[in-house]
Coordinates of N, CA and C in Angstrom, one line a residue:
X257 N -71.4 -96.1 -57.4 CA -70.9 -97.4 -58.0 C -71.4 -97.4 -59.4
X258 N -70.5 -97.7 -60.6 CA -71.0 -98.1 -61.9 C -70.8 -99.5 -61.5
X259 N -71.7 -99.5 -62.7 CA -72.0 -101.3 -63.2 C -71.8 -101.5 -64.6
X260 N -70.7 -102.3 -64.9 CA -70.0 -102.5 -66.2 C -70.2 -104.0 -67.1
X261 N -70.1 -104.5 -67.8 CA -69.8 -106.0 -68.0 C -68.3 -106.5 -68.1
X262 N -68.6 -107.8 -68.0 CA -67.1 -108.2 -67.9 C -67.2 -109.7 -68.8
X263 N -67.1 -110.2 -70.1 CA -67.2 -110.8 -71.0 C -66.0 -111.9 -71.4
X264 N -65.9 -113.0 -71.4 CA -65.3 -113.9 -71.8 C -64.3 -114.1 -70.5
X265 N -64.7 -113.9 -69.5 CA -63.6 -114.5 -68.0 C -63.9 -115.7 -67.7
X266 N -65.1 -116.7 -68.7 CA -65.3 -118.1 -68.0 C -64.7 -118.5 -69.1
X267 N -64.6 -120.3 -68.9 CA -64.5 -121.0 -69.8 C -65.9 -121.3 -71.0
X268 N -66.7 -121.1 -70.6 CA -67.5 -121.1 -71.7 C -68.0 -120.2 -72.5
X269 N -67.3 -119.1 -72.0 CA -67.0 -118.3 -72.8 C -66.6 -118.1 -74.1
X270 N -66.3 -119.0 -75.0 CA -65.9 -118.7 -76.3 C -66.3 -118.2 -77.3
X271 N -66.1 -116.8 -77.4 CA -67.0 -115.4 -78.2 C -65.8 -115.8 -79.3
X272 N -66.4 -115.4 -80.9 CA -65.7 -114.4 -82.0 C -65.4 -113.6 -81.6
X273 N -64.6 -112.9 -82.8 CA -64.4 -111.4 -82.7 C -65.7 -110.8 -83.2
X274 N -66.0 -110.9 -84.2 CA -67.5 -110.4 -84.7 C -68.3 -109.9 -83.4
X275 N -68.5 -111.3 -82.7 CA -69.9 -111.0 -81.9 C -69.5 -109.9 -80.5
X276 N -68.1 -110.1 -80.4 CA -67.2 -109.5 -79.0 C -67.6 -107.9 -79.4
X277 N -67.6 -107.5 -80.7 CA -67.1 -106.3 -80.9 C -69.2 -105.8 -81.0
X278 N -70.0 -106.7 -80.8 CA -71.1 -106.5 -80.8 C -71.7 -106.3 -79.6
X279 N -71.2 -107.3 -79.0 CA -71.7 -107.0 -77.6 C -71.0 -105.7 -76.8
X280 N -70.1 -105.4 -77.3 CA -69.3 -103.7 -76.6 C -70.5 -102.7 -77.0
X281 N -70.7 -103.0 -78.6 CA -71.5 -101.6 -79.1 C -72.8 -102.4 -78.4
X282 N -73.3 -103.1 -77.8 CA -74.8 -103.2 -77.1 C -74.9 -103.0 -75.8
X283 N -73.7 -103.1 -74.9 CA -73.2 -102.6 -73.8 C -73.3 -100.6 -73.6
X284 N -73.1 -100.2 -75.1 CA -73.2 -98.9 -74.7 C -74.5 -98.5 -74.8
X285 N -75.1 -99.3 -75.9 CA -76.8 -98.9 -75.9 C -77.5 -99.5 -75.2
X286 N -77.0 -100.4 -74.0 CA -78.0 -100.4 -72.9 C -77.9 -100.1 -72.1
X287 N -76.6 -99.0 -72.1 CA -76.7 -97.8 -70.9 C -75.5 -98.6 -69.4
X288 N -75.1 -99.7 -69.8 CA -73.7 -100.0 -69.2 C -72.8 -98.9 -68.8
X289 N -72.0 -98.6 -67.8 CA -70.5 -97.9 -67.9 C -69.7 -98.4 -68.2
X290 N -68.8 -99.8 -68.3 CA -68.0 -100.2 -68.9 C -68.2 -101.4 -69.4
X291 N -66.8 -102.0 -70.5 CA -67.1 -103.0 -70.8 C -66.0 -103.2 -71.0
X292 N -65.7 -104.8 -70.5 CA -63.9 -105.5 -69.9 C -63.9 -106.9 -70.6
X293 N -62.6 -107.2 -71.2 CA -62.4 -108.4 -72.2 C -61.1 -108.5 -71.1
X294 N -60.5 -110.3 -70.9 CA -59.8 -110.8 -70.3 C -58.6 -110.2 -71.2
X295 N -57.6 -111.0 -71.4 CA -56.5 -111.7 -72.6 C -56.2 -112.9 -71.9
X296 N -56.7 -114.1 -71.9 CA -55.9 -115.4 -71.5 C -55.6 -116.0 -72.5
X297 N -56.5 -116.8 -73.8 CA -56.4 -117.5 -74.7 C -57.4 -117.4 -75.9
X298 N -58.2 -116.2 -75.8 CA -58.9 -116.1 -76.9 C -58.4 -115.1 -77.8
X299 N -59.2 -114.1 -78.2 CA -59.0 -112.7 -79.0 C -57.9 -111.9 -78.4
X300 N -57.4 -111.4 -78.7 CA -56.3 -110.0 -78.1 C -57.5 -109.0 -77.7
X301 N -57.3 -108.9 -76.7 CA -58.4 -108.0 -75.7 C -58.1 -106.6 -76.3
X302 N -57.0 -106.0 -76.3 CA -56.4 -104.4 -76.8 C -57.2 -104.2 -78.4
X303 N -57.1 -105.7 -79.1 CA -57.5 -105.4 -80.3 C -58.9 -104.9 -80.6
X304 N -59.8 -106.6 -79.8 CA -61.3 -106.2 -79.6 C -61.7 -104.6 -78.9
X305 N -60.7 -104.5 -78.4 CA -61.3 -102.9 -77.4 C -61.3 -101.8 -78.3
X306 N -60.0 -101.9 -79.4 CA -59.8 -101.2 -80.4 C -61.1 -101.4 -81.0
X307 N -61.6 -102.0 -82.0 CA -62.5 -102.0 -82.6 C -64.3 -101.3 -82.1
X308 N -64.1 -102.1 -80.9 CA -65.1 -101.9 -80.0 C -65.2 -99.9 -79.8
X309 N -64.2 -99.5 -79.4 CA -63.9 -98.3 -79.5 C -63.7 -97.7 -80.3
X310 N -63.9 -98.1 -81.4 CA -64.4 -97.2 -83.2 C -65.6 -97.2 -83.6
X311 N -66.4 -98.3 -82.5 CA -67.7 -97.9 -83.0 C -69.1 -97.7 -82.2
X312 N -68.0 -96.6 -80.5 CA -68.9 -96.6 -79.4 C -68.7 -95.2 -79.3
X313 N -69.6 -94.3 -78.6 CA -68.6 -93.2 -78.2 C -68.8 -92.7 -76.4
X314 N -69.5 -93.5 -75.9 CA -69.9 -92.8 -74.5 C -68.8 -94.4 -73.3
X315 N -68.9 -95.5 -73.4 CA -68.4 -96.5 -72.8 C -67.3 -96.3 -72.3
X316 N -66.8 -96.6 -71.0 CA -65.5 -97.1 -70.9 C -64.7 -98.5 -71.1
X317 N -63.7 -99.0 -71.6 CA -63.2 -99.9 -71.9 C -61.8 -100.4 -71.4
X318 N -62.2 -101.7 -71.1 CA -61.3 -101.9 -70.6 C -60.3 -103.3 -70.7
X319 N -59.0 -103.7 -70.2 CA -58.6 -105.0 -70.3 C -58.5 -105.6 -68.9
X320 N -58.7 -106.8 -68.6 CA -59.1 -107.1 -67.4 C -58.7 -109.0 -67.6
X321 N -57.3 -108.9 -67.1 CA -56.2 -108.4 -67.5 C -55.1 -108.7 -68.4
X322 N -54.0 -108.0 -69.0 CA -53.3 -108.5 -69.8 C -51.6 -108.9 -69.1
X323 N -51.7 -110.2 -69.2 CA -50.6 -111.1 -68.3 C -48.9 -109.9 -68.5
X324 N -48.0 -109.7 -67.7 CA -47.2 -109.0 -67.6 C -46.0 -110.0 -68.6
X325 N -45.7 -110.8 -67.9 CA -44.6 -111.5 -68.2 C -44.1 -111.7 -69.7
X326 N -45.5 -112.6 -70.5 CA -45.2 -112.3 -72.0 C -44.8 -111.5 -73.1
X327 N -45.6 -110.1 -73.0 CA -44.9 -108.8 -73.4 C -44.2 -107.8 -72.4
X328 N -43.6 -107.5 -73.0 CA -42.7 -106.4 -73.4 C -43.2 -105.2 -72.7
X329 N -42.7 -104.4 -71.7 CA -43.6 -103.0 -71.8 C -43.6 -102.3 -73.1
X330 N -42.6 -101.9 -73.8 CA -42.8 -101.4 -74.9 C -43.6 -101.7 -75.8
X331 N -43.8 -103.1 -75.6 CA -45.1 -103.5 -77.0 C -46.0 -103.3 -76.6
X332 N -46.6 -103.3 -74.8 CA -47.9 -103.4 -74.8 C -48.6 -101.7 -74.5
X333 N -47.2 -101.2 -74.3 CA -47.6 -99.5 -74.4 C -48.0 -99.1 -75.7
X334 N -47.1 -99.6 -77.0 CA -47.0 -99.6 -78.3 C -49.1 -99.9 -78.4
X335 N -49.7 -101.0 -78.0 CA -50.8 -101.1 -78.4 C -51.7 -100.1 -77.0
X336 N -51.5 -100.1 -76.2 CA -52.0 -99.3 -75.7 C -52.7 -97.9 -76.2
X337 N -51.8 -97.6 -76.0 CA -51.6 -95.6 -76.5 C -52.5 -96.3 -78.1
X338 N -52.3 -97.2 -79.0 CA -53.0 -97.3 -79.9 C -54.6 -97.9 -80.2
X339 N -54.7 -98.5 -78.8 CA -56.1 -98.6 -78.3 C -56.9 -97.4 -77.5
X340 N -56.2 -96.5 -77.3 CA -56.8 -95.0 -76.5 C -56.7 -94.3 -77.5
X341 N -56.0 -94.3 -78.6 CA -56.7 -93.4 -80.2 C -57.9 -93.9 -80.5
X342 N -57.8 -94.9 -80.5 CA -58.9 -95.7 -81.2 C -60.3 -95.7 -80.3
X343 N -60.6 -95.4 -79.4 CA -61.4 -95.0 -78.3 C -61.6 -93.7 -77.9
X344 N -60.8 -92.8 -78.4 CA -60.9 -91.5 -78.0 C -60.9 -91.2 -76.3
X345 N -59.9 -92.0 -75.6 CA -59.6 -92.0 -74.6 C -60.3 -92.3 -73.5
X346 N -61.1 -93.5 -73.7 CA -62.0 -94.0 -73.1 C -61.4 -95.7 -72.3
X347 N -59.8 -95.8 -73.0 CA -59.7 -97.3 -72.8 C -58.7 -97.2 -71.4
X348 N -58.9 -98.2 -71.0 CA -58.1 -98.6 -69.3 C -57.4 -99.5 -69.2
X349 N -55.7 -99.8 -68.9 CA -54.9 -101.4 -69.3 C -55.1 -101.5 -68.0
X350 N -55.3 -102.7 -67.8 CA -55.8 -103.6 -66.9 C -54.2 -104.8 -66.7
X351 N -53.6 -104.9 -66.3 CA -52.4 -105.9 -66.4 C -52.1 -106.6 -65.2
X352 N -51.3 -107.7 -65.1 CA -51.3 -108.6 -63.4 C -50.2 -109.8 -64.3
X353 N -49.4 -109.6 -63.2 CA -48.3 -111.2 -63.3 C -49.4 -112.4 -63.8
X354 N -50.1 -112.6 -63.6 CA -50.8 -114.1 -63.5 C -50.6 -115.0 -62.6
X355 N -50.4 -116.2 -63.2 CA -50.1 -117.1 -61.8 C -48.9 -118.1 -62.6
X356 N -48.5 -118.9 -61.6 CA -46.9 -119.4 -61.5 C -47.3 -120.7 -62.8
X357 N -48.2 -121.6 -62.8 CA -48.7 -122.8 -63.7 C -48.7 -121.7 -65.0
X358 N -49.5 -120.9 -65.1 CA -49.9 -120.2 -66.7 C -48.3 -119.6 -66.8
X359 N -47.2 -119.2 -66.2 CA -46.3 -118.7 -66.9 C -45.2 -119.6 -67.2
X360 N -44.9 -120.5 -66.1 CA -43.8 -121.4 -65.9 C -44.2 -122.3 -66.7
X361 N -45.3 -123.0 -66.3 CA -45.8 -124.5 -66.7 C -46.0 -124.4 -68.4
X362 N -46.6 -123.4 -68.3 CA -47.5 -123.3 -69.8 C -46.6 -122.3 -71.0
X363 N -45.9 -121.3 -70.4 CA -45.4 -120.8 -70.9 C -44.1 -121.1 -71.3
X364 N -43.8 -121.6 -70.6 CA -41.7 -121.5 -70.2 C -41.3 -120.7 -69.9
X365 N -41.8 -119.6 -69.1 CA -40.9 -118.5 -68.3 C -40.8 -118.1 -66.8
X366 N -40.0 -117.9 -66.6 CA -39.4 -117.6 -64.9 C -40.8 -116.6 -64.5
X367 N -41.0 -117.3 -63.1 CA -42.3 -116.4 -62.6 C -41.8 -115.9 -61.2
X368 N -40.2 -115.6 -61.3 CA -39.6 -115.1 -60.5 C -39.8 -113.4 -59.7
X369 N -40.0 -113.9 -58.4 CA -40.2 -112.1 -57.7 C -41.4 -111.4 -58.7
X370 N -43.0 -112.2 -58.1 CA -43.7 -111.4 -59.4 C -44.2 -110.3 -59.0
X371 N -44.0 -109.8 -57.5 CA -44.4 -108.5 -57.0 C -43.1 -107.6 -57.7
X372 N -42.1 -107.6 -57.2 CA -41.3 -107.1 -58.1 C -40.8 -106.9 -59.7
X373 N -40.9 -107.7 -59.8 CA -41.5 -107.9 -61.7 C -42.4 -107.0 -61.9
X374 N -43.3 -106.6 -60.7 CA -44.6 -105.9 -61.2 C -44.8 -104.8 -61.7
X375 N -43.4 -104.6 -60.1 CA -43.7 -103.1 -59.8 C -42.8 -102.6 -61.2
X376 N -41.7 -103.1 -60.8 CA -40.9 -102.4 -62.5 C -41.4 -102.2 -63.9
X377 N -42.5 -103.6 -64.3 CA -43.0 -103.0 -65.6 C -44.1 -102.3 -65.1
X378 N -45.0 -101.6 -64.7 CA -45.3 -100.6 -64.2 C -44.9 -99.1 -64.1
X379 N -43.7 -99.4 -64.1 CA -42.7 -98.0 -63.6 C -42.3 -97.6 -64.9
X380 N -41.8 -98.8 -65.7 CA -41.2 -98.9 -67.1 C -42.4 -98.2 -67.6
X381 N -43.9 -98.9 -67.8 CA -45.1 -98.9 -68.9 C -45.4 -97.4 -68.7
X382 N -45.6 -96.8 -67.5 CA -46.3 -95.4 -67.3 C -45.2 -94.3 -68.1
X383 N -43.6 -94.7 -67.6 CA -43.3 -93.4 -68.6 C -43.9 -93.3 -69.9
X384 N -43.9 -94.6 -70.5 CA -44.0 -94.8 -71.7 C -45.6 -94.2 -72.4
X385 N -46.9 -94.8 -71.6 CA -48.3 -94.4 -71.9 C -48.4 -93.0 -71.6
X386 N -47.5 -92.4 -70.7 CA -47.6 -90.9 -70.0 C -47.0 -90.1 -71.3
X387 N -45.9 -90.5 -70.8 CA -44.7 -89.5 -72.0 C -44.1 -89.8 -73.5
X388 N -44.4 -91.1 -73.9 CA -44.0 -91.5 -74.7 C -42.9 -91.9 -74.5
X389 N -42.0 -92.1 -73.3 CA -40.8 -92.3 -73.4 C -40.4 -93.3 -71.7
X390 N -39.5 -93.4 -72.2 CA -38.8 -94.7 -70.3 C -37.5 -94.6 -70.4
X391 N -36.9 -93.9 -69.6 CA -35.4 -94.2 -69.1 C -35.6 -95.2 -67.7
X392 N -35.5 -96.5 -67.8 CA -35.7 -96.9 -66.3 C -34.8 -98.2 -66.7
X393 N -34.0 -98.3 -65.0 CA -33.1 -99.5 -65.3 C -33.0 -100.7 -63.6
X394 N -33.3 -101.6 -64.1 CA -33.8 -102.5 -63.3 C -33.5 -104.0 -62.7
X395 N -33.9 -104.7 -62.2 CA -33.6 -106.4 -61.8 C -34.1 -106.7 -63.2
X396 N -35.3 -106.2 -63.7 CA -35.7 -107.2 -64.7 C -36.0 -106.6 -66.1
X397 N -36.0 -105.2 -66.0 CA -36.1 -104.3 -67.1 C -35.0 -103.5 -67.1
X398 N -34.4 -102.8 -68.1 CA -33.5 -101.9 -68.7 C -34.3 -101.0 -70.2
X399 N -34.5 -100.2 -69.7 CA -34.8 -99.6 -71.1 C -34.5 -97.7 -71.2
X400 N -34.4 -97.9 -72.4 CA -34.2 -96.2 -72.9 C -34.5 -96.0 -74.5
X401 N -36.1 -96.3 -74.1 CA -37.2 -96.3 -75.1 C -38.2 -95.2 -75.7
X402 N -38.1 -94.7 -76.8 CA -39.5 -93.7 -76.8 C -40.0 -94.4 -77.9
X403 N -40.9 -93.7 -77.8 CA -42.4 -94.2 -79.0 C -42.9 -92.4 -79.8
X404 N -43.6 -93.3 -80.6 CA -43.6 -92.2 -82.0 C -45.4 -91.9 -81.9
X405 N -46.2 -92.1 -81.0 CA -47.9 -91.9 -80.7 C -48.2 -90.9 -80.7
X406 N -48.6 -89.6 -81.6 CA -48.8 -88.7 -81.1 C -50.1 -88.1 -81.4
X407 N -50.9 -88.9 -81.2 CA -52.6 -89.0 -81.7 C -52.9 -89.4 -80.3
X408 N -52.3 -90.4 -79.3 CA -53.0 -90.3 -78.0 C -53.0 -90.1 -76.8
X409 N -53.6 -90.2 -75.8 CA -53.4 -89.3 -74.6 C -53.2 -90.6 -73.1
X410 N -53.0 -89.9 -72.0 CA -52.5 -91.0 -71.6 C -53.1 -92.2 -70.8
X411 N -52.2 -93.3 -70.6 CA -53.1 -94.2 -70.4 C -53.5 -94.6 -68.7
X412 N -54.8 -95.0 -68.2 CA -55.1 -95.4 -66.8 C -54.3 -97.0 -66.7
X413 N -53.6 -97.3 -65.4 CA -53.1 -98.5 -65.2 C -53.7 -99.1 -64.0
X414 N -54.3 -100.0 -64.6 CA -54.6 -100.7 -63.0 C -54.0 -102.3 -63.4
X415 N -54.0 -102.8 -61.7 CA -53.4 -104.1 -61.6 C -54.3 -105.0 -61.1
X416 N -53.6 -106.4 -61.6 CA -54.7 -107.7 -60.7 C -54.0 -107.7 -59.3
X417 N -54.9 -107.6 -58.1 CA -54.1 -107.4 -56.9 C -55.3 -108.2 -56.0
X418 N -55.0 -109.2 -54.8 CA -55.6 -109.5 -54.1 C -54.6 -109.7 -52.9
X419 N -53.1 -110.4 -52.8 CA -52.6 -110.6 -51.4 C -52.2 -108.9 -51.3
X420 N -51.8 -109.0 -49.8 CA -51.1 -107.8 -49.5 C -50.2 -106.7 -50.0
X421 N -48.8 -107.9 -50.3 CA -48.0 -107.0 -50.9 C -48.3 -106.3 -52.5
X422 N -49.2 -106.9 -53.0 CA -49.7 -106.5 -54.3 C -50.6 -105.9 -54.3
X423 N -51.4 -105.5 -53.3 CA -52.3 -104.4 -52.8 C -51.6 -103.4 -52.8
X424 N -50.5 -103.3 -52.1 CA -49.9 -102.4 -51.7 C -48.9 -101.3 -52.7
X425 N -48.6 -102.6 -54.0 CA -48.3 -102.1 -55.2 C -49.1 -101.4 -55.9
X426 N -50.0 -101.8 -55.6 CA -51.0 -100.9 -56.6 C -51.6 -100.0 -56.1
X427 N -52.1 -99.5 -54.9 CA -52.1 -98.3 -54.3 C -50.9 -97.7 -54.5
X428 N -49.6 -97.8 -54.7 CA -48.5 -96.9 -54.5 C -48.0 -96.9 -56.2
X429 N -48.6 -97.3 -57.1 CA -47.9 -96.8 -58.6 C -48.9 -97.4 -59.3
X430 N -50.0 -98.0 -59.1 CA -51.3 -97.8 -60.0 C -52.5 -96.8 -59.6
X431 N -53.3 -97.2 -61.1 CA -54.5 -96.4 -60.6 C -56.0 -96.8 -59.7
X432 N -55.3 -98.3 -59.9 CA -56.1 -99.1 -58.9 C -56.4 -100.4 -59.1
X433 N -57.1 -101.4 -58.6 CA -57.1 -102.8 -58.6 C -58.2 -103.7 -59.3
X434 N -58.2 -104.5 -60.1 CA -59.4 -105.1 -60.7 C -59.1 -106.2 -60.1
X435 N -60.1 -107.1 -59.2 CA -60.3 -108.1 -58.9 C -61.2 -109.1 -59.1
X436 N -61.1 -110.6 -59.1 CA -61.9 -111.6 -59.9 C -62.4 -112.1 -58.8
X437 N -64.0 -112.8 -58.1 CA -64.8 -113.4 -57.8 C -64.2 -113.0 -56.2
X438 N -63.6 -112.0 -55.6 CA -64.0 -111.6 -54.0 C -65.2 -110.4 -53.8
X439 N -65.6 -111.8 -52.7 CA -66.8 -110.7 -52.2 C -66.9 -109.4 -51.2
X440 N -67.9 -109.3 -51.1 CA -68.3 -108.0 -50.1 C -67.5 -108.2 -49.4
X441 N -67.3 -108.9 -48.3 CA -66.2 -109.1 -47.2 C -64.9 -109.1 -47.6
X442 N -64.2 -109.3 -48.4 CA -63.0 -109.2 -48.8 C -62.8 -107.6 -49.8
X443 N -63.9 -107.7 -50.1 CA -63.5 -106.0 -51.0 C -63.4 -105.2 -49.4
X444 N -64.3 -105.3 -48.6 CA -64.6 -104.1 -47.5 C -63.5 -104.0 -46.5
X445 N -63.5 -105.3 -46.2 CA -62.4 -105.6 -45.0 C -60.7 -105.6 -45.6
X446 N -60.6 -106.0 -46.7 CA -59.2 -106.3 -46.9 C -58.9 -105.6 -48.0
X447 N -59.4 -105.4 -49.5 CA -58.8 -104.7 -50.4 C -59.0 -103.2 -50.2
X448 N -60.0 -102.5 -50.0 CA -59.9 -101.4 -50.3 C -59.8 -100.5 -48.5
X449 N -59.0 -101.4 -47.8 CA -58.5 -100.7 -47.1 C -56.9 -100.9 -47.2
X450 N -56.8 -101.6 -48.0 CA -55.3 -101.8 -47.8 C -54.6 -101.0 -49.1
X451 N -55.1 -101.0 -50.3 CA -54.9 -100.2 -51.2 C -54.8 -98.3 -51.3
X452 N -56.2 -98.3 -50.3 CA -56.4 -96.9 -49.9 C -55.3 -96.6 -49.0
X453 N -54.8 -97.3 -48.0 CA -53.9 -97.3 -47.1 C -52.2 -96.5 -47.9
X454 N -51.9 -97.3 -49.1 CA -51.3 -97.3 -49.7 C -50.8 -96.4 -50.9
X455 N -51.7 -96.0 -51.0 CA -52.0 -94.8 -51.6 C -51.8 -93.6 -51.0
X456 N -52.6 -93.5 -49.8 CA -52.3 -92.2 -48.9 C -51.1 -92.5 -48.5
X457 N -50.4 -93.2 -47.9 CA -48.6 -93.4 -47.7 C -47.7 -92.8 -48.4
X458 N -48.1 -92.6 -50.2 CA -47.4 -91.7 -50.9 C -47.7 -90.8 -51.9
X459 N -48.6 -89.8 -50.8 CA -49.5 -89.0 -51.3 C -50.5 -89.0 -52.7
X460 N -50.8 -90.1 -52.8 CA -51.9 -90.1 -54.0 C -53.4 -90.5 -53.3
X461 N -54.3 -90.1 -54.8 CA -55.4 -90.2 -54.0 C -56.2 -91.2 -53.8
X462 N -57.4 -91.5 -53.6 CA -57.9 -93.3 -53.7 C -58.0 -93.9 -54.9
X463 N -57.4 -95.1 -55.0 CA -57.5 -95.6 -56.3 C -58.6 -96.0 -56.0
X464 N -59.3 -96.7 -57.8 CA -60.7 -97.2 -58.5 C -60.2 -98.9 -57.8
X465 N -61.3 -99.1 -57.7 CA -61.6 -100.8 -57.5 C -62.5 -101.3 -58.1
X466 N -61.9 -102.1 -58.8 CA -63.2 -102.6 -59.7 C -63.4 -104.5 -59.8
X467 N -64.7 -104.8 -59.5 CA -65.3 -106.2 -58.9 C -65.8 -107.0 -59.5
X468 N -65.0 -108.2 -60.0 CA -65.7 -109.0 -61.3 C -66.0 -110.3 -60.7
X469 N -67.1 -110.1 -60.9 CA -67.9 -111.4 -60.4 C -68.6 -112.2 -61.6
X470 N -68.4 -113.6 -61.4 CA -69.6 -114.4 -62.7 C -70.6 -114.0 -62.3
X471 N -71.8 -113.8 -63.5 CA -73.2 -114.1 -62.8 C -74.0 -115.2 -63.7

């Protein structure tokens, strides 16, 4: 098991950018393995990680998570691949629908079929972080996109997953599941058997699980 931090997921949380990009380089000199910024309403998490990852060199980084529905796969591949130059391939997109109030209520957008929603930008984002490119055509995406990145390499995808069917998405087309405040009993009994489950069903190997808890 590594043990990583996970920085600005409360509300009292309200970091600068200054101090965000300090606490990453202090996270690597005290011997942390990773270090995880939300995106809900503060700093752009890709950006801080960027930064963060110009002036670390052993850490992994990560986003934990960046809401699907608002961007674009293209844009968020666009900063992706530009946050894993900037880290020398140390950074991880972390991404998840959200929930129905933050996109509907707050946002104005359809939070329609968000397992499905999921799986497609997913399917869209990886051509894109892998190959630089997406032919994929869909209920909610259509694209026949390439990108011009040719400084980075490719990107790890994990998703926000806790019910079933979104378990099951992410064993079968991510690299695995970042989850917020479930415990021992729910990691043991329910997610990482259901994911692993999921996984082996179409032949891939065990996805990463990674456990965010307040302390």
């Amino acid at each position: 098991m590594n043990i990583g931090l996970f920085v600005g997921a409360t509300a009292t949380d309200k970091i600068g950018l200054r101090d965000l990009v300090q606490q990453g380089i202090k996270a690597e000199e005290e011997g942390f393995d990773s270090f995880w910024l939300p995106n809900i309403r503060g700093h752009d998490a890709l950006i801080a990680l960027s930064l963060i990852g110009a002036e670390t060199e052993r850490i992994s980084l990560g986003s934990a998570v960046v809401p699907t529905y608002p961007r674009h796969p293209s844009a968020l591949a666009q900063q992706a691949l530009s946050a894993q130059t900037a880290s020398g391939g140390r950074f991880i997109l972390g991404v998840g629908p959200s929930h129905k109030p933050q996109i509907e209520d707050r946002l104005g957008l359809s939070y329609d079929k968000p397992a499905k929603h999921t799986r497609e930008y997913i399917t869209a984002l990886r051509g894109l972080v892998s190959n630089a490119k997406s032919d994929f055509t869909g209920e909610f995406f259509n694209l026949d996109y390439n990108l011009e990145v040719t400084d980075s390499t490719d990107v790890p995808i994990m998703i926000s997953a806790l019910a079933p069917a979104m378990l099951r998405l992410a064993g079968e087309v991510s690299d695995g599941t970042i989850t917020w405040m479930a415990g021992v009993k729910a990691i043991e009994s329910h997610v990482v058997p259901r994911i692993n489950k999921a996984a082996e069903n179409v032949g891939r190997s065990k996805p990463r699980v990674v456990v965010g808890l307040p302390l």
